[in-house]
Coordinates of N, CA and C in Angstrom, one line a residue:
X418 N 99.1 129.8 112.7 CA 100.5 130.0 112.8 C 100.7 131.5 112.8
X419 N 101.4 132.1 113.8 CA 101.8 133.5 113.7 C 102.8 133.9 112.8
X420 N 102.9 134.9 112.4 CA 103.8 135.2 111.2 C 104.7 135.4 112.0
X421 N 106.3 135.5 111.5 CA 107.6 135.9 112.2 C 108.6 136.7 111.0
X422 N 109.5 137.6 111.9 CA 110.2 138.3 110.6 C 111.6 137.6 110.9
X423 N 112.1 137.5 110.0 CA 113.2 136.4 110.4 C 114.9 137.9 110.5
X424 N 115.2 137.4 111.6 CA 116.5 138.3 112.1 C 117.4 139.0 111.0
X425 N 117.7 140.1 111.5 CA 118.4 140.6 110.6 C 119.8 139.7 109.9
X426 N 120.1 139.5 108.5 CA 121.2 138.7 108.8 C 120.9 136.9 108.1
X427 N 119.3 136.7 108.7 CA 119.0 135.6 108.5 C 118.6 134.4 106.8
X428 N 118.5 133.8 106.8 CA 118.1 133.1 105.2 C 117.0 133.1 105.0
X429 N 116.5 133.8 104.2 CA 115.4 133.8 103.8 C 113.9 132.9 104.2
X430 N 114.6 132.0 103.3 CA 114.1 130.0 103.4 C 114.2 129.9 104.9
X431 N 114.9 130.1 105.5 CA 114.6 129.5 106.7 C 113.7 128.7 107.2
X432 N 112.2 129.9 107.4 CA 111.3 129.7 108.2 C 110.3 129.3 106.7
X433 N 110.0 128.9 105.8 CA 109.2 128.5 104.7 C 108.6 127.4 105.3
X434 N 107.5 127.2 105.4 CA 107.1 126.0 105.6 C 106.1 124.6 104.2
X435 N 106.8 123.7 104.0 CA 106.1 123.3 102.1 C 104.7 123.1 102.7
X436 N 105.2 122.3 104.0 CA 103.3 121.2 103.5 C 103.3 120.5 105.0
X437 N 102.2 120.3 105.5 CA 101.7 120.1 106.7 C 100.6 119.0 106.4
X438 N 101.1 117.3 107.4 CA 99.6 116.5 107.0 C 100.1 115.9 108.2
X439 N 98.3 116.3 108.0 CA 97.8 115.5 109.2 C 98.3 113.6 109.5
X440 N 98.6 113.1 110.9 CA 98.6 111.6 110.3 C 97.9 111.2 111.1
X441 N 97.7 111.5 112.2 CA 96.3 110.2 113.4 C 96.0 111.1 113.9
X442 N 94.5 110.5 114.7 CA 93.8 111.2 115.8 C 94.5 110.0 117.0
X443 N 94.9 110.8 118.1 CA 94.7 109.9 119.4 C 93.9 109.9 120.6
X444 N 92.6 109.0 121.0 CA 92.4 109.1 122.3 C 93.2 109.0 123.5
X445 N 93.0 110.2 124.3 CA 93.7 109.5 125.4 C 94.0 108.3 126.1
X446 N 93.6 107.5 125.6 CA 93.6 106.3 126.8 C 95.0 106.0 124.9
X447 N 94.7 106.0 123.9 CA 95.9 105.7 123.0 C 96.6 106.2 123.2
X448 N 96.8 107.4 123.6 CA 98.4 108.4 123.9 C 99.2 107.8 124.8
X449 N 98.3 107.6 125.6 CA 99.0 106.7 127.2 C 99.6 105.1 126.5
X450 N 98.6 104.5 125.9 CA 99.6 103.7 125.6 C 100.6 103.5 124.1
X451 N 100.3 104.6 123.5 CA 101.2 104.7 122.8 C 103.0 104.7 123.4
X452 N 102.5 106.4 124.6 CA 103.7 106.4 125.3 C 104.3 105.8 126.0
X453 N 103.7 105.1 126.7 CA 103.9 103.6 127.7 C 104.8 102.4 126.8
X454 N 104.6 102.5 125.3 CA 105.4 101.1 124.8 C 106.4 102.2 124.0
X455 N 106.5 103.6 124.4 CA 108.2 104.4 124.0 C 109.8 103.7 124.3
X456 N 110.6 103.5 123.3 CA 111.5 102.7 123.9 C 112.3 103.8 124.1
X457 N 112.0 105.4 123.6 CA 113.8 106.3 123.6 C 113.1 107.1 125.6
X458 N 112.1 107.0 125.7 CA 112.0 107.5 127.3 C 110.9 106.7 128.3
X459 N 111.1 107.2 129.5 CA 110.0 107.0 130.5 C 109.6 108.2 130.3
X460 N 107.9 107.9 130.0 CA 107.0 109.1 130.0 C 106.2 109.2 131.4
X461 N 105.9 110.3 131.9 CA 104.5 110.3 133.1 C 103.1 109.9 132.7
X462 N 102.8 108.8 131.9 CA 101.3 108.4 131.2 C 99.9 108.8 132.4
X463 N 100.2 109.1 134.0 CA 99.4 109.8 134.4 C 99.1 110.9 134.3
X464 N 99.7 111.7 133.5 CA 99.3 113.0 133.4 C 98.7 113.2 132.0
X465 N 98.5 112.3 131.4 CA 97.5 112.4 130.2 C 96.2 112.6 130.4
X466 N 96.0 113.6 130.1 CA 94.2 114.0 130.3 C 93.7 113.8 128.9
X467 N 93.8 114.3 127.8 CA 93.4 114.6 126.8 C 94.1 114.1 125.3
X468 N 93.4 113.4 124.5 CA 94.0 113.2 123.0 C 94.7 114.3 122.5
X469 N 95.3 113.4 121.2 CA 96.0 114.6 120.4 C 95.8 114.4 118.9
X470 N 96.2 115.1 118.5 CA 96.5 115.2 116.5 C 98.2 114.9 116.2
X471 N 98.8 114.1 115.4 CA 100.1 114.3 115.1 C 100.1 114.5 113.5
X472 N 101.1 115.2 113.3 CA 101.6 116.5 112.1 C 102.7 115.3 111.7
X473 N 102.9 116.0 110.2 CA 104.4 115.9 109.6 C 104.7 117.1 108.8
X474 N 105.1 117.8 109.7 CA 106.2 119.0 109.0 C 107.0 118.8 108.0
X475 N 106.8 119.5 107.1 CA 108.3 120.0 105.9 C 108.1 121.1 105.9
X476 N 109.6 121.4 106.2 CA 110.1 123.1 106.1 C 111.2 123.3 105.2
X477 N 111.6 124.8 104.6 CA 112.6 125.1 104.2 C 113.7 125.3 105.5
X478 N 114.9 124.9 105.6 CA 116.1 125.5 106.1 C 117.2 125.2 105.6
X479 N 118.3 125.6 106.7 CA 119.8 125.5 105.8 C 120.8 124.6 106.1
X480 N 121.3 124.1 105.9 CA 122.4 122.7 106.5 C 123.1 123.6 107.1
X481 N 124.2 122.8 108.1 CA 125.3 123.4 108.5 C 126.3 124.6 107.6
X482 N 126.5 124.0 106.8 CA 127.2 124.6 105.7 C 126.4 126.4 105.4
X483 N 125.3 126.4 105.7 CA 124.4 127.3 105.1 C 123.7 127.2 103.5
X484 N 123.6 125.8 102.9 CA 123.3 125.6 101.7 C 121.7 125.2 102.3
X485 N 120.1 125.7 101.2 CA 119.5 125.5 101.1 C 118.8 124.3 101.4
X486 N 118.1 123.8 102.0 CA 117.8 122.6 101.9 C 116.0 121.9 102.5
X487 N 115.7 121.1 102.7 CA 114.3 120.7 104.0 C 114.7 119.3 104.5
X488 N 113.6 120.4 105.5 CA 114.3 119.3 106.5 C 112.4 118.7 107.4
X489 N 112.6 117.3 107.9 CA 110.7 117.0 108.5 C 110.8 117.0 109.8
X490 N 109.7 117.9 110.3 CA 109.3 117.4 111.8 C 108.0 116.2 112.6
X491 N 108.3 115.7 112.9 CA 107.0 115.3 113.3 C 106.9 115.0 114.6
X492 N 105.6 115.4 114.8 CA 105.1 116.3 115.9 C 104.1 115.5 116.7
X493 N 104.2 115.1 117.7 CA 103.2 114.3 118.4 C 104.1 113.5 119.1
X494 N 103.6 112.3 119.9 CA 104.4 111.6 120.9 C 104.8 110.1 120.3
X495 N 106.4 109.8 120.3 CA 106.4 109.0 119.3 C 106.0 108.8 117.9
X496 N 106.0 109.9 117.4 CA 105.5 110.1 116.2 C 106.3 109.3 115.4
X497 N 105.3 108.5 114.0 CA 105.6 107.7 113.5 C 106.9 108.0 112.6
X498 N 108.1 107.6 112.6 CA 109.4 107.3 111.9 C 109.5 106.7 111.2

């Protein structure tokens, strides 16, 4: 991860990141059908060459309001909800 200087102006917290885990490995031939049974898109499952890793992000940022808070990403195709 590259370091970043956060904008003049900006919240500190912003860009904090808590904790990063790992959750599956996928073979390609599982990515494809993972994405194949996606109910929110049509994916191009031909253009899968290669597996992947999927993440669960927790970061620091700010609600609307600008009050402190975290917020999760997760990262990968259909990643589990």
């Amino acid at each position: 991860m590259a370091a970043t200087s956060a904008p003049a102006g900006a919240h500190a917290s912003r860009r904090t990141v808590v904790s990063v885990e790992h959750l599956r490995t996928l073979t390609a031939r599982q990515a494809v059908a993972q994405l194949a049974g996606d109910e929110d898109g049509a994916w191009d499952t031909g253009a899968v060459r290669y597996g992947l890793d999927t993440f669960r992000i927790v970061y620091r940022t700010v609600d609307p309001h600008g009050r402190p808070t975290t917020a999760v990403h997760r990262a990968g195709p259909a990643a589990q909800r």
